[in-house]
Tab-separated table of C-alpha atoms and ligand atoms in Angstrom:
chain	number	residue	atom	x	y	z
G	1	MET	CA	132.668	113.501	267.080
G	2	PHE	CA	136.247	114.837	267.456
G	3	ASP	CA	135.793	117.783	264.923
G	4	SER	CA	138.927	120.385	265.332
G	5	ALA	CA	138.724	124.014	265.299
G	6	ALA	CA	138.297	125.836	262.134
G	7	THR	CA	141.138	126.815	260.058
G	8	THR	CA	142.561	128.213	256.573
G	9	LYS	CA	141.860	125.493	253.711
G	10	PRO	CA	145.067	123.367	253.440
G	11	LEU	CA	146.437	122.690	250.222
G	12	PRO	CA	146.551	119.254	248.487
G	13	MET	CA	150.129	117.418	249.012
G	14	ILE	CA	152.290	116.926	245.557
G	15	ASP	CA	156.018	115.893	246.794
G	16	PRO	CA	159.451	117.127	244.727
G	17	PHE	CA	158.972	114.555	242.443
G	18	GLY	CA	155.711	115.568	241.119
G	19	ARG	CA	153.543	112.381	243.169
G	20	SER	CA	150.379	113.026	244.689
G	21	ILE	CA	149.838	111.958	248.145
G	22	ASP	CA	146.570	110.499	249.084
G	23	TYR	CA	147.099	107.311	250.670
G	24	LEU	CA	147.964	107.575	254.754
G	25	ARG	CA	148.888	104.663	256.779
G	26	VAL	CA	148.483	104.960	260.321
G	27	SER	CA	150.238	103.050	263.092
G	28	VAL	CA	147.470	103.182	266.220
G	29	THR	CA	150.274	101.055	268.607
G	30	ASP	CA	153.638	99.439	268.350
G	31	ARG	CA	152.707	96.769	270.203
G	32	CYS	CA	151.591	93.145	268.835
G	33	ASP	CA	149.900	89.544	270.118
G	34	PHE	CA	152.797	88.160	267.817
G	35	ARG	CA	156.304	88.275	267.490
G	36	CYS	CA	156.615	87.366	263.944
G	37	VAL	CA	160.486	86.343	263.648
G	38	TYR	CA	160.983	88.510	260.414
G	39	CYS	CA	159.156	91.831	261.857
G	40	MET	CA	160.485	91.806	265.308
G	41	SER	CA	163.227	90.722	267.580
G	42	GLU	CA	162.082	88.114	270.326
G	43	ASN	CA	162.536	90.802	273.008
G	44	MET	CA	161.088	93.663	271.876
G	45	ALA	CA	160.670	96.870	274.237
G	46	PHE	CA	157.617	98.839	273.440
G	47	LEU	CA	156.674	102.516	274.168
G	48	PRO	CA	155.271	103.715	277.140
G	49	LYS	CA	151.582	103.777	277.020
G	50	LYS	CA	151.459	107.385	277.593
G	51	ASP	CA	153.647	108.481	274.890
G	52	LEU	CA	151.275	107.212	272.290
G	53	LEU	CA	148.640	109.761	271.197
G	54	THR	CA	145.168	109.886	271.974
G	55	LEU	CA	142.817	108.329	269.862
G	56	GLU	CA	140.748	111.587	269.355
G	57	GLU	CA	144.554	112.980	269.077
G	58	LEU	CA	144.964	110.130	266.243
G	59	ASP	CA	141.498	111.533	264.591
G	60	ARG	CA	142.635	115.047	264.204
G	61	LEU	CA	145.753	113.891	262.502
G	62	CYS	CA	143.931	111.443	259.984
G	63	SER	CA	141.259	114.244	259.376
G	64	ALA	CA	144.069	116.919	258.318
G	65	PHE	CA	145.478	114.378	256.068
G	66	ILE	CA	142.402	113.855	254.686
G	67	ALA	CA	141.600	117.758	254.549
G	68	LYS	CA	144.879	117.324	252.587
G	69	GLY	CA	143.558	115.104	249.974
G	70	VAL	CA	144.158	111.882	251.448
G	71	ARG	CA	141.801	109.692	249.730
G	72	LYS	CA	142.508	105.931	251.469
G	73	LEU	CA	143.080	105.134	254.787
G	74	ARG	CA	144.562	101.994	256.247
G	75	LEU	CA	144.953	101.445	259.990
G	76	THR	CA	147.701	99.300	261.176
G	77	GLY	CA	150.585	98.885	263.766
G	78	GLY	CA	151.563	97.051	265.471
G	79	GLU	CA	148.577	95.185	265.516
G	80	PRO	CA	146.061	97.781	265.430
G	81	LEU	CA	143.657	96.031	266.861
G	82	VAL	CA	145.132	95.415	270.328
G	83	ARG	CA	145.045	98.923	270.788
G	84	LYS	CA	141.839	99.704	273.138
G	85	ASP	CA	139.157	101.292	272.475
G	86	VAL	CA	140.364	101.383	268.604
G	87	MET	CA	136.461	100.927	267.085
G	88	THR	CA	136.256	104.315	268.606
G	89	LEU	CA	138.492	105.449	266.518
G	90	PHE	CA	136.758	103.626	263.152
G	91	ARG	CA	133.965	104.555	264.163
G	92	SER	CA	134.708	108.300	264.262
G	93	LEU	CA	136.853	108.156	261.005
G	94	SER	CA	133.644	106.467	258.983
G	95	ARG	CA	132.015	110.116	258.996
G	96	HIS	CA	134.936	110.852	256.051
G	97	LEU	CA	133.479	107.828	253.998
G	98	ASP	CA	129.786	109.046	254.691
G	99	ARG	CA	130.201	112.905	253.433
G	100	GLY	CA	132.475	111.641	250.640
G	101	ALA	CA	136.162	112.679	251.811
G	102	LEU	CA	137.247	109.803	251.955
G	103	ASP	CA	137.145	106.168	249.450
G	104	GLU	CA	138.558	104.047	251.591
G	105	LEU	CA	138.776	102.858	255.258
G	106	THR	CA	140.543	100.045	255.909
G	107	VAL	CA	143.697	98.433	258.224
G	108	THR	CA	145.763	95.591	258.051
G	109	THR	CA	146.001	93.053	260.749
G	110	ASN	CA	146.985	89.785	261.570
G	111	GLY	CA	143.452	88.403	262.351
G	112	SER	CA	143.302	87.382	265.808
G	113	GLN	CA	141.053	89.287	267.068
G	114	LEU	CA	139.165	89.888	264.095
G	115	ALA	CA	136.678	87.111	264.740
G	116	ARG	CA	135.828	89.879	268.101
G	117	TYR	CA	135.999	92.867	265.677
G	118	ALA	CA	134.732	91.696	261.792
G	119	ALA	CA	131.038	92.931	262.171
G	120	ASP	CA	131.695	96.442	264.292
G	121	LEU	CA	134.383	96.778	260.925
G	122	ALA	CA	132.114	96.196	258.758
G	123	ALA	CA	129.484	98.647	260.511
G	124	CYS	CA	132.317	101.383	260.577
G	125	GLY	CA	131.793	101.271	256.648
G	126	VAL	CA	135.155	98.930	256.365
G	127	ARG	CA	134.417	97.044	253.177
G	128	ARG	CA	138.046	95.354	252.689
G	129	ILE	CA	140.807	94.310	254.728
G	130	ASN	CA	144.347	92.890	254.330
G	131	VAL	CA	144.994	89.898	256.673
G	132	SER	CA	149.032	88.395	257.206
G	133	LEU	CA	149.056	85.500	256.975
G	134	ASP	CA	152.550	83.064	255.842
G	135	THR	CA	151.666	79.406	256.018
G	136	LEU	CA	148.502	76.947	256.638
G	137	ASP	CA	149.953	74.851	258.888
G	138	PRO	CA	149.872	74.985	262.129
G	139	ALA	CA	153.256	74.310	263.974
G	140	LYS	CA	155.008	76.350	261.038
G	141	PHE	CA	152.626	79.343	261.795
G	142	ARG	CA	153.424	79.047	265.410
G	143	ALA	CA	157.032	79.217	264.973
G	144	ILE	CA	157.027	82.032	262.470
G	145	THR	CA	154.875	83.764	264.879
G	146	ARG	CA	156.741	82.931	267.765
G	147	TRP	CA	153.048	83.385	269.777
G	148	GLY	CA	150.404	82.772	267.072
G	149	ASP	CA	146.981	80.610	266.839
G	150	LEU	CA	146.509	79.800	263.201
G	151	ASP	CA	143.157	78.794	264.374
G	152	ALA	CA	141.958	81.842	265.826
G	153	VAL	CA	143.127	83.629	262.829
G	154	LEU	CA	141.339	81.597	260.278
G	155	ARG	CA	138.174	82.055	262.701
G	156	GLY	CA	138.260	85.780	262.621
G	157	ILE	CA	138.915	85.451	258.249
G	158	ASP	CA	135.432	83.279	258.250
G	159	ALA	CA	133.971	86.272	260.364
G	160	ALA	CA	135.302	89.211	258.051
G	161	LEU	CA	133.943	86.890	255.340
G	162	ALA	CA	130.814	86.646	256.733
G	163	ALA	CA	130.600	90.106	257.569
G	164	GLY	CA	130.640	90.724	253.903
G	165	ILE	CA	134.147	92.422	254.147
G	166	HIS	CA	136.487	91.306	250.676
G	167	VAL	CA	139.771	89.685	252.378
G	168	LYS	CA	143.115	90.074	251.023
G	169	ILE	CA	145.734	87.539	251.955
G	170	ASN	CA	149.194	88.899	252.541
G	171	ALA	CA	152.113	86.249	252.836
G	172	VAL	CA	155.963	87.157	252.961
G	173	ALA	CA	157.407	84.694	251.032
G	174	LEU	CA	160.045	83.204	253.268
G	175	ARG	CA	163.291	81.160	251.495
G	176	GLY	CA	162.847	77.485	253.113
G	177	VAL	CA	159.845	78.707	255.476
G	178	ASN	CA	156.720	79.022	253.611
G	179	GLU	CA	158.571	78.528	250.326
G	180	ALA	CA	156.859	74.982	249.129
G	181	GLU	CA	153.493	75.970	250.580
G	182	ILE	CA	153.140	78.955	247.861
G	183	GLU	CA	150.584	77.343	245.629
G	184	SER	CA	148.688	76.132	248.544
G	185	LEU	CA	148.018	79.202	250.192
G	186	VAL	CA	146.656	80.257	246.485
G	187	THR	CA	144.716	77.599	245.765
G	188	TRP	CA	143.613	78.191	249.635
G	189	ALA	CA	142.989	81.342	249.239
G	190	HIS	CA	141.247	81.385	246.115
G	191	GLY	CA	138.934	79.148	246.853
G	192	LYS	CA	138.085	81.262	249.523
G	193	GLY	CA	137.296	84.075	246.812
G	194	MET	CA	139.733	86.103	248.098
G	195	ASP	CA	142.938	87.434	246.538
G	196	ILE	CA	146.241	87.230	247.423
G	197	SER	CA	149.953	88.655	247.713
G	198	PHE	CA	152.835	87.792	248.453
G	199	ILE	CA	155.813	90.290	249.908
G	200	GLU	CA	159.689	90.338	249.278
G	201	VAL	CA	161.032	90.432	252.616
G	202	MET	CA	162.840	93.962	253.474
G	203	PRO	CA	165.676	94.835	255.607
G	204	LEU	CA	163.853	96.799	258.303
G	205	GLY	CA	165.220	97.088	262.170
G	206	ASP	CA	167.725	94.059	263.948
G	207	ILE	CA	166.243	90.775	264.018
G	208	GLU	CA	167.907	87.353	264.940
G	209	PRO	CA	167.999	85.534	261.762
G	210	SER	CA	169.743	86.877	259.195
G	211	ARG	CA	167.670	88.793	256.273
G	212	LEU	CA	170.066	86.953	253.610
G	213	GLU	CA	168.534	83.511	255.138
G	214	GLN	CA	164.759	84.494	255.049
G	215	TYR	CA	165.029	86.094	251.739
G	216	LEU	CA	163.360	85.142	248.344
G	217	PRO	CA	163.097	86.685	245.430
G	218	LEU	CA	159.478	86.953	244.091
G	219	SER	CA	161.291	86.534	240.474
G	220	LEU	CA	161.391	83.118	241.188
G	221	VAL	CA	158.436	82.875	243.112
G	222	ARG	CA	156.339	83.806	240.212
G	223	ALA	CA	158.316	82.023	237.473
G	224	ARG	CA	157.236	78.719	239.464
G	225	LEU	CA	153.848	79.598	239.589
G	226	GLY	CA	153.692	80.501	236.107
G	227	GLU	CA	154.787	76.808	235.490
G	228	ARG	CA	151.916	75.756	237.420
G	229	TRP	CA	149.076	77.856	236.299
G	230	THR	CA	148.062	79.969	233.066
G	231	LEU	CA	149.048	83.877	234.597
G	232	THR	CA	147.876	87.001	232.942
G	233	GLU	CA	148.865	90.557	233.782
G	234	SER	CA	146.228	92.583	235.604
G	235	GLU	CA	145.615	95.704	235.600
G	236	HIS	CA	143.761	95.729	239.046
G	237	ARG	CA	145.268	98.220	241.589
G	238	THR	CA	144.207	98.669	244.994
G	239	GLY	CA	145.988	102.068	245.420
G	240	GLY	CA	149.127	99.910	246.785
G	241	PRO	CA	152.165	98.786	245.685
G	242	ALA	CA	151.152	95.349	244.559
G	243	ARG	CA	151.060	94.430	240.831
G	244	TYR	CA	148.413	91.415	240.136
G	245	VAL	CA	148.313	88.696	237.796
G	246	GLU	CA	144.898	86.905	237.165
G	247	VAL	CA	144.691	82.862	237.222
G	248	ALA	CA	143.063	81.324	234.255
G	249	GLU	CA	142.606	78.131	236.368
G	250	THR	CA	141.242	79.814	239.621
G	251	GLY	CA	139.983	82.425	238.715
G	252	GLY	CA	141.575	84.365	241.475
G	253	ARG	CA	144.520	86.971	240.994
G	254	ILE	CA	147.751	86.694	242.996
G	255	GLY	CA	149.417	90.419	243.777
G	256	PHE	CA	153.381	90.375	243.836
G	257	ILE	CA	154.996	93.235	246.331
G	258	THR	CA	157.900	93.538	245.393
G	259	PRO	CA	160.239	96.392	247.147
G	260	MET	CA	163.914	94.384	246.837
G	261	THR	CA	163.676	92.767	242.696
G	262	HIS	CA	162.115	95.995	241.361
G	263	ASN	CA	161.413	98.841	243.458
G	264	PHE	CA	158.234	100.717	243.106
G	265	CYS	CA	159.440	104.235	244.452
G	266	GLU	CA	158.156	106.083	241.199
G	267	SER	CA	154.712	105.585	242.031
G	268	CYS	CA	154.942	106.274	245.988
G	269	ASN	CA	151.593	108.115	247.212
G	270	ARG	CA	151.978	107.338	250.849
G	271	VAL	CA	153.459	108.618	254.082
G	272	ARG	CA	153.062	106.666	257.424
G	273	ILE	CA	152.595	108.113	260.695
G	274	THR	CA	153.313	106.598	264.001
G	275	CYS	CA	151.406	106.176	267.069
G	276	THR	CA	153.118	108.773	268.615
G	277	GLY	CA	152.781	111.223	265.769
G	278	THR	CA	156.266	110.860	263.968
G	279	LEU	CA	155.438	111.184	259.696
G	280	TYR	CA	157.855	108.964	257.848
G	281	MET	CA	157.864	110.119	254.439
G	282	CYS	CA	159.826	106.768	253.284
G	283	LEU	CA	159.159	103.416	254.882
G	284	GLY	CA	163.108	102.835	253.824
G	285	GLN	CA	164.482	106.322	255.157
G	286	ASP	CA	165.564	107.539	258.373
G	287	ASP	CA	163.809	111.376	257.644
G	288	ALA	CA	161.142	111.679	259.725
G	289	ALA	CA	158.835	115.348	260.981
G	290	ASP	CA	157.236	115.263	264.289
G	291	LEU	CA	153.593	116.102	264.275
G	292	ARG	CA	153.248	116.018	267.866
G	293	ALA	CA	154.281	119.225	269.001
G	294	PRO	CA	152.405	121.114	266.242
G	295	LEU	CA	149.006	119.128	266.951
G	296	ARG	CA	149.413	119.624	270.269
G	297	ALA	CA	150.739	123.663	270.564
G	298	SER	CA	147.069	124.713	268.546
G	299	GLU	CA	143.565	123.591	268.720
G	300	ALA	CA	143.396	124.911	265.034
G	301	ASP	CA	144.875	123.116	262.756
G	302	ASP	CA	147.282	125.833	261.058
G	303	LEU	CA	150.346	125.016	262.376
G	304	LEU	CA	150.072	120.749	261.585
G	305	PHE	CA	149.312	122.243	258.105
G	306	GLU	CA	152.772	123.691	257.505
G	307	ALA	CA	154.268	121.076	259.492
G	308	ILE	CA	152.971	118.481	257.082
G	309	ASP	CA	153.554	120.788	253.677
G	310	ARG	CA	157.139	121.140	255.220
G	311	ALA	CA	157.952	117.586	255.191
G	312	ILE	CA	156.383	116.779	252.108
G	313	ALA	CA	158.382	119.135	250.386
G	314	ARG	CA	161.635	116.718	251.601
G	315	LYS	CA	159.874	113.217	250.337
G	316	PRO	CA	162.804	111.278	249.166
G	317	ARG	CA	162.949	109.491	245.534
G	318	GLY	CA	162.742	106.200	247.176
G	319	HIS	CA	164.560	103.781	249.300
G	320	ASP	CA	167.645	101.954	249.074
G	321	PHE	CA	166.826	98.573	250.512
G	322	ILE	CA	169.609	96.001	249.659
G	323	ILE	CA	169.969	92.259	251.022
G	324	ASP	CA	173.685	90.684	250.391
G	325	ARG	CA	176.532	89.225	252.213
G	326	ARG	CA	178.037	92.021	252.653
G	327	THR	CA	175.381	94.395	254.043
G	328	ARG	CA	174.560	93.013	257.505
G	329	GLN	CA	172.919	95.914	258.847
G	330	PRO	CA	169.247	97.029	258.000
G	331	ALA	CA	168.556	100.139	255.632
G	332	VAL	CA	166.789	101.564	258.687
G	333	SER	CA	167.278	100.358	262.475
G	334	ARG	CA	162.969	101.098	262.939
G	335	HIS	CA	161.033	97.449	263.165
G	336	MET	CA	158.187	97.507	260.541
G	337	SER	CA	155.871	97.366	263.171
G	338	MET	CA	157.003	100.892	264.759
G	339	THR	CA	156.632	102.572	261.110
G	340	GLY	CA	153.586	100.785	260.161
G	341	GLY	CA	153.451	97.978	258.181
P	1	LIG	N1	150.091	93.097	262.928
P	1	LIG	C1	149.549	93.581	261.192
P	1	LIG	C2	149.812	92.352	260.314
P	1	LIG	O1	150.066	91.607	260.835
P	1	LIG	O2	148.607	92.674	259.792
P	1	LIG	C3	150.061	95.203	261.152
P	1	LIG	C4	151.163	95.265	261.045
P	1	LIG	S1	152.564	94.468	259.999
P	1	LIG	C5	154.041	94.989	260.738
P	1	LIG	C6	152.394	94.739	258.405
P	1	LIG	C7	152.557	93.632	257.259
P	1	LIG	O3	154.011	94.242	257.509
P	1	LIG	C8	152.582	92.450	257.535
P	1	LIG	O4	151.862	91.323	256.635
P	1	LIG	C9	154.200	91.671	257.901
P	1	LIG	O5	153.909	90.564	257.420
P	1	LIG	C10	154.927	92.747	257.187
P	1	LIG	N2	156.152	93.317	257.239
P	1	LIG	C11	156.863	93.175	259.038
P	1	LIG	N3	158.356	93.286	258.475
P	1	LIG	C12	158.599	93.077	257.487
P	1	LIG	C13	159.666	93.041	256.465
P	1	LIG	N4	160.846	92.514	257.495
P	1	LIG	N5	159.731	92.737	255.500
P	1	LIG	C14	158.535	92.410	255.242
P	1	LIG	N6	156.961	92.350	255.531
P	1	LIG	C15	157.522	93.128	256.852
């Protein structure tokens, strides 16, 4: 449907550290129907709608990256499923699955709109999704998300499972907030046949509570889980940064995403695009490349490919996240919702 003009065959993306870039995360909107306390401040200013790339432009950008070797594509945000007509984009991108150019089309969502879209996602070839859920306690859920309704999310998860989609739960580990609930989250997720990953909170963007208050190292979480269950290292990988253990008693897997206690930058295979077409080569650094201008400058993709090559050539080695008493500033001023979580 949105195919772009013919162009020269692009080169695969290898960064200066020899890492092959085959995973693209695309934020299709910076808006969200939740205001999670670790992600956004209460009064966020969002981009004017006219600044967003159109769905056709997003498709063209994604297709250019696929031509350059991307095999895994994740739509995220903000909340991707609140973008108007987002299913048109999924539908059109699914052609790359059909022709074998893409291994996986997936989404990270807060689940609020899943009951409505699960069957459509499955029909577009989406086989696995990540749903972010930090607690099963309705009052706590409301406190963390400020605006969210736990029931709607749980209905969404059930709809996705019923549509045959594999759901992985992602929970940010928050000191004193869901810390006591980690085991029950695992029991619940594994009981429904879902894997669950825990994430360390990262210093991205200014928020009201201090990061130090929120930060719970996963080394501690893992040690506690190990007292309750038999954990065995797993070779399971999903193309992302999570390192998994298998739980003998439940038969399920737990992932640990540890940007703070053990950074995984040496194996980084991804880049991110915002909904305005800015390419970030690292979640935790400020350097970026504008892809909107080359995208709009020509119907052929040559200028776009050149801009992508120049950007990949300066992908940094990694991030320098610090959360401690002396470091008051976030590592980058962008909230996660802008870069795309
Ligand atoms: N709205 C979608 C969702 O909730 O999954 C996609 C975007 S959201 C920014 C993606 C993920 O980033 C969520 O799992 C969220 O919990 C996580 N996240 C947001 N801010 C974070 C931070 N400062 N540190 C760690 N994870 C964060």
